[in-house]
XYZ file of C-alpha atoms in Angstrom:
382
model
C -15.947 -27.769 21.575
C -12.934 -27.610 23.369
C -11.517 -29.369 20.640
C -13.062 -26.842 17.889
C -11.845 -23.903 19.827
C -8.138 -25.159 20.045
C -8.549 -26.047 16.034
C -10.081 -22.193 15.258
C -7.023 -20.824 17.250
C -4.416 -22.827 16.601
C -5.750 -21.846 12.729
C -5.169 -18.095 13.635
C -1.507 -18.501 14.643
C -0.096 -20.313 11.912
C 1.920 -17.837 9.643
C 0.902 -15.676 6.105
C 2.593 -15.139 3.361
C 2.812 -11.011 2.350
C 3.874 -9.974 -1.708
C 4.981 -6.689 -2.503
C 5.476 -6.008 -5.748
C 6.327 -2.594 -7.401
C 7.728 -1.448 -10.110
C 11.848 -2.619 -9.801
C 11.456 -5.287 -7.263
C 8.449 -8.177 -5.660
C 10.005 -8.387 -1.348
C 7.785 -11.214 -0.159
C 7.687 -12.907 3.467
C 6.423 -15.430 6.237
C 4.919 -12.988 8.447
C 2.856 -14.144 11.675
C -0.419 -12.338 13.959
C 1.470 -9.977 14.909
C 3.341 -8.817 12.146
C 6.343 -10.106 12.622
C 8.503 -11.441 9.256
C 9.286 -14.959 9.897
C 11.648 -15.781 6.478
C 11.488 -13.487 3.743
C 13.056 -13.278 -0.260
C 13.066 -11.118 -2.812
C 13.156 -10.992 -6.228
C 13.460 -8.512 -9.176
C 10.435 -7.613 -11.021
C 10.381 -9.004 -14.101
C 10.457 -6.597 -17.223
C 6.500 -5.204 -18.153
C 7.516 -5.705 -21.828
C 6.919 -9.514 -20.320
C 3.692 -10.572 -20.028
C 2.193 -10.741 -16.937
C 2.010 -14.788 -16.840
C 6.100 -13.600 -16.239
C 5.743 -12.479 -12.624
C 2.530 -15.134 -11.975
C 5.475 -16.991 -12.836
C 7.341 -14.875 -9.794
C 4.828 -15.443 -7.238
C 4.139 -19.129 -7.271
C 7.979 -19.759 -7.355
C 8.015 -17.298 -4.065
C 5.160 -19.151 -2.266
C 6.233 -22.882 -3.700
C 10.212 -21.308 -2.195
C 8.441 -20.622 1.664
C 5.779 -22.493 1.814
C 8.168 -25.414 2.325
C 9.605 -24.366 4.705
C 6.131 -22.810 6.686
C 2.794 -24.176 7.062
C 1.109 -21.064 5.792
C -2.316 -19.685 5.906
C -2.993 -17.833 2.890
C -1.411 -15.455 0.806
C -1.640 -11.852 0.574
C -0.583 -9.886 -2.853
C -0.351 -6.401 -2.408
C 0.093 -4.953 -5.997
C 1.290 -1.275 -6.947
C -1.882 -0.386 -9.396
C -5.916 -0.208 -9.417
C -7.197 -3.661 -7.310
C -10.742 -3.649 -8.595
C -13.644 -3.602 -5.741
C -13.400 -7.126 -4.990
C -9.755 -7.663 -3.948
C -9.448 -9.753 -6.967
C -7.507 -7.796 -10.367
C -5.238 -5.360 -11.412
C -7.007 -3.337 -14.103
C -4.409 -1.234 -14.252
C -0.796 -1.284 -13.345
C 1.713 2.171 -14.529
C 5.395 0.322 -14.261
C 3.353 -3.002 -14.772
C 1.591 -4.954 -18.062
C -0.883 -5.509 -15.965
C -4.530 -4.529 -17.612
C -7.646 -6.044 -16.689
C -5.535 -8.862 -15.266
C -7.358 -11.393 -12.926
C -4.165 -11.782 -10.679
C -5.859 -13.860 -7.700
C -7.964 -16.278 -9.487
C -4.987 -17.018 -11.505
C -2.386 -17.144 -8.702
C -5.084 -19.492 -6.675
C -5.432 -21.570 -9.161
C -1.582 -22.110 -9.331
C -0.531 -22.177 -5.646
C -3.645 -24.327 -4.184
C -4.414 -21.145 -1.327
C -6.376 -18.681 -0.404
C -4.843 -15.345 -2.022
C -6.134 -11.837 -1.797
C -5.203 -9.122 -3.921
C -4.769 -5.164 -2.742
C -3.462 -1.916 -3.774
C 0.108 -1.803 -2.373
C -0.262 1.261 -0.550
C -3.351 -0.152 1.302
C -1.638 -3.523 2.912
C 1.270 -0.621 3.590
C -1.327 1.557 5.508
C -2.932 -1.515 6.573
C 0.036 -2.163 8.344
C 1.367 0.460 9.485
C -2.104 0.872 11.415
C -2.053 -2.464 12.839
C 1.172 -2.646 13.968
C 3.530 0.864 13.562
C 3.465 4.551 12.864
C 0.029 4.904 13.060
C -1.104 2.907 15.998
C -4.283 4.361 17.907
C -4.923 7.528 15.409
C -8.388 6.940 13.127
C -7.263 9.619 10.391
C -4.527 8.977 8.817
C -3.389 9.271 5.253
C -0.091 6.984 4.001
C 2.131 8.320 1.200
C 4.418 5.613 -0.183
C 7.401 7.072 -2.176
C 8.896 4.256 -4.488
C 9.411 4.462 -8.082
C 6.463 6.176 -7.972
C 3.523 7.472 -4.950
C 1.037 5.098 -3.918
C -1.522 6.182 -1.071
C -3.893 5.297 0.922
C -6.626 6.578 3.628
C -7.929 5.375 6.838
C -11.102 7.804 8.264
C -12.833 6.922 11.313
C -10.432 3.533 11.962
C -12.040 2.557 8.208
C -9.907 1.554 4.989
C -11.495 3.590 2.366
C -10.575 1.570 -1.077
C -13.222 3.956 -2.936
C -16.273 3.386 -4.696
C -14.539 0.982 -7.535
C -11.415 0.324 -5.611
C -8.844 2.881 -6.638
C -9.100 5.060 -4.205
C -5.700 6.661 -2.979
C -3.943 7.272 -6.418
C -2.415 10.231 -5.253
C 0.556 9.841 -7.741
C -2.009 10.133 -10.651
C -2.877 14.010 -9.243
C -2.162 16.775 -11.272
C 0.092 19.273 -9.455
C 1.378 20.811 -12.680
C -0.295 21.518 -15.770
C 1.028 20.519 -18.647
C 4.546 19.240 -17.113
C 5.874 16.020 -16.861
C 4.725 13.511 -19.519
C 3.857 10.356 -16.808
C 3.398 6.223 -17.641
C -0.137 6.921 -16.880
C -0.549 9.069 -20.227
C -1.371 12.143 -18.607
C 0.929 15.189 -17.845
C 1.856 16.714 -14.489
C 1.581 13.770 -12.326
C 2.678 15.250 -8.207
C 4.529 11.678 -8.889
C 6.713 13.337 -11.344
C 8.178 15.801 -8.808
C 8.046 13.421 -5.468
C 9.339 10.411 -6.964
C 12.538 7.851 -6.347
C 12.485 8.442 -10.721
C 12.135 11.964 -10.185
C 15.999 11.580 -7.847
C 17.457 9.496 -10.342
C 15.864 11.681 -13.502
C 17.234 14.969 -12.311
C 20.845 13.818 -11.102
C 21.188 12.489 -14.091
C 20.320 15.384 -15.629
C 22.673 17.810 -13.900
C 25.687 14.664 -14.977
C 24.546 15.329 -18.795
C 24.315 18.865 -18.642
C 27.935 19.018 -16.763
C 26.752 21.418 -14.161
C 29.850 21.699 -11.701
C 27.087 21.844 -8.590
C 27.038 18.005 -9.161
C 30.937 16.673 -9.337
C 30.395 14.163 -6.121
C 27.354 12.888 -8.446
C 29.449 12.619 -11.419
C 32.174 10.977 -9.462
C 30.171 8.429 -7.950
C 28.956 7.284 -11.290
C 32.063 7.614 -12.864
C 30.955 10.095 -15.419
C 28.249 7.067 -17.006
C 24.601 8.503 -16.181
C 22.524 5.989 -16.140
C 24.930 4.189 -13.920
C 22.889 6.716 -11.465
C 20.299 5.294 -8.499
C 17.505 6.794 -6.215
C 19.908 5.099 -3.225
C 23.117 6.054 -4.618
C 22.007 10.281 -4.174
C 20.330 9.499 -0.816
C 23.871 8.151 0.311
C 26.048 11.554 -1.089
C 23.179 13.132 0.285
C 23.494 11.989 3.260
C 27.655 12.929 3.264
C 25.978 16.278 2.554
C 26.554 16.390 -0.687
C 25.365 20.422 -1.459
C 23.729 18.608 -5.232
C 22.456 16.100 -3.244
C 20.540 18.031 -0.729
C 19.550 20.004 -3.556
C 17.682 17.562 -5.340
C 16.086 15.889 -1.540
C 15.044 19.274 -0.903
C 13.077 20.102 -4.323
C 11.291 16.385 -3.599
C 10.311 17.558 0.059
C 9.315 20.928 -1.815
C 6.856 18.867 -3.884
C 6.290 16.811 -1.138
C 4.424 19.442 0.879
C 2.756 20.389 -1.511
C 0.588 16.829 -2.239
C -0.122 16.972 1.685
C -1.422 20.085 1.774
C -3.872 19.123 -0.746
C -4.483 15.925 0.963
C -4.884 17.485 3.580
C -7.338 19.986 2.292
C -9.455 17.037 1.030
C -9.060 14.682 4.005
C -8.364 16.121 6.706
C -6.304 13.521 8.550
C -4.253 13.846 11.770
C -1.345 12.145 10.859
C 0.625 11.627 7.508
C 2.473 8.586 7.446
C 5.561 8.788 4.622
C 6.703 5.711 3.567
C 8.682 4.110 0.868
C 12.267 3.879 -0.286
C 12.613 7.967 -0.652
C 11.922 8.216 2.697
C 14.376 6.407 3.886
C 17.094 9.412 4.109
C 14.159 10.818 6.400
C 14.221 14.675 7.944
C 16.292 15.468 4.434
C 13.583 14.918 2.710
C 10.679 15.724 5.031
C 11.945 18.330 6.915
C 11.673 20.471 3.494
C 8.354 18.740 3.072
C 6.531 20.284 6.636
C 7.192 23.458 5.940
C 5.746 23.162 2.354
C 3.254 21.826 4.017
C 2.885 25.019 6.494
C 3.252 27.094 3.979
C 0.693 25.869 1.701
C -2.295 24.960 4.675
C -5.251 25.702 3.290
C -6.318 27.737 6.311
C -2.757 27.793 8.023
C -2.908 29.827 11.793
C -6.211 29.089 11.909
C -6.731 25.202 12.061
C -4.779 22.338 13.693
C -2.414 20.644 12.116
C -1.456 17.151 10.528
C 1.502 15.812 12.017
C 3.740 14.398 8.443
C 6.236 11.276 10.151
C 8.105 8.259 8.815
C 6.264 4.801 8.535
C 7.225 2.439 11.616
C 7.949 -0.591 9.201
C 10.142 0.859 6.243
C 10.163 -1.007 3.305
C 8.848 -4.232 5.128
C 4.748 -2.178 5.700
C 3.777 -3.722 1.998
C 4.090 -7.053 2.785
C 2.789 -7.472 6.444
C 0.321 -5.415 5.311
C -0.629 -7.901 2.588
C 0.162 -10.730 4.779
C -2.492 -9.609 7.569
C -5.050 -8.655 5.558
C -4.327 -12.732 3.737
C -5.407 -13.941 7.498
C -8.611 -11.324 8.245
C -9.847 -12.163 4.523
C -9.277 -15.891 5.585
C -10.841 -15.564 9.569
C -13.620 -13.961 7.654
C -14.153 -16.516 5.542
C -14.159 -18.870 8.258
C -16.233 -17.494 10.527
C -19.029 -16.758 7.059
C -18.882 -20.230 6.255
C -19.463 -21.354 9.904
C -21.954 -18.939 9.951
C -24.284 -20.418 7.050
C -23.218 -23.932 8.402
C -25.369 -22.702 11.842
C -28.290 -21.688 9.789
C -28.546 -24.553 7.593
C -29.122 -27.187 10.819
C -31.680 -24.396 12.265
C -35.596 -23.645 10.802
C -35.583 -20.923 9.362
C -37.958 -18.044 10.741
C -40.193 -15.961 8.830
C -41.268 -11.843 10.191
C -44.634 -11.922 10.334
C -46.390 -8.462 10.488
C -49.686 -7.854 12.903
C -51.893 -9.574 10.469
C -49.844 -12.588 10.033
C -48.445 -11.889 6.649
C -45.116 -11.632 6.037
C -42.655 -8.783 6.111
C -40.145 -8.222 2.658
C -37.474 -6.973 4.215
C -35.420 -4.700 1.260
C -31.680 -5.411 1.337
C -29.553 -2.626 2.078
C -27.189 -2.417 -0.690
C -23.439 -2.149 0.126
C -21.405 0.766 0.754
C -18.282 1.773 -1.116
C -16.137 -1.234 -2.996
C -19.242 -3.997 -1.349
C -16.446 -5.447 0.856
C -16.703 -5.867 4.583
C -15.894 -2.140 5.946
C -14.563 -3.135 9.627
C -12.308 -0.703 11.705
C -8.536 -1.751 10.857
C -7.264 0.572 14.536
C -8.412 1.246 17.984
C -8.960 4.460 18.908
C -6.609 4.616 21.613
C -4.356 7.881 20.951
C -1.164 7.552 19.845
C 1.647 7.226 23.043
């Protein structure tokens, strides 16, 4: 028995690999049981004009590189797209060429390790609840601002993926009917007004139109709008450039509008704002908080959720994916032990008062059918 406990303990302490696949980059790292990244690596996301196999090649290459130096337990993948209820296939990814892609099985066959796939925003929220800014909160909504907008929801300490596994796609809520065309096919989606792509699009438009207020942006990109990036505009805003500050304020305004809508739907105690655009901190969050308070339904007569920046930054997705893989690996191991125990023990039949067997009706699984467990303790945040 002591040898079994030692073996299980050592297994639980083995690191896992977390991979965060976004529209522009693939970030990966080896993560221990405390959420600490031991080693990391990064690749550019292969062009979406290429086949999904190219992305699988990138994942396999990353696992081979990191696995050569670490004895890893499993691999977790956070994918920017709709992940089905079995956490195995990417149904749709607006920024990648994935349509009903059986990612888990395809990667698992190639790397020979257990693989878990989840939405990248779910993975980031999981990390913030386990190790970051949302520790101790029972009702949390996470909004990730990157190439697009992703999100996740924890209610009563439970991570909600939805009936079909695609909950939390807040970026595709329509906030401006008939507005900008979105890559998802609709018009006026939230991520067309409050994301990294918007920051770049609006800055380029100012430079293309020769706006005098954007002279610093034009100087920085040397007159070539195609060279404008989100980090470039954010850096100029941090230096006090009025045009860059105005662009961030506009994005913050639309962020606040969306948060007020989410508060009406979920009534969280905390909003966690993550993703690359959140790196500017209060330059974005302060206008978001102002609009949130001004737009909130029942304002002045209800408690107001706090809006904070994610603590784990761009690492949240890969840390969360790694921890989800660890927990799923442990769950499978425990399930296998339970099955073994049942096989060894005689089966007991439930009988009624007249000695006839009782037919028990199986309970239908809720949500996606996956095991639903509290992801956080309900102790108060410090």
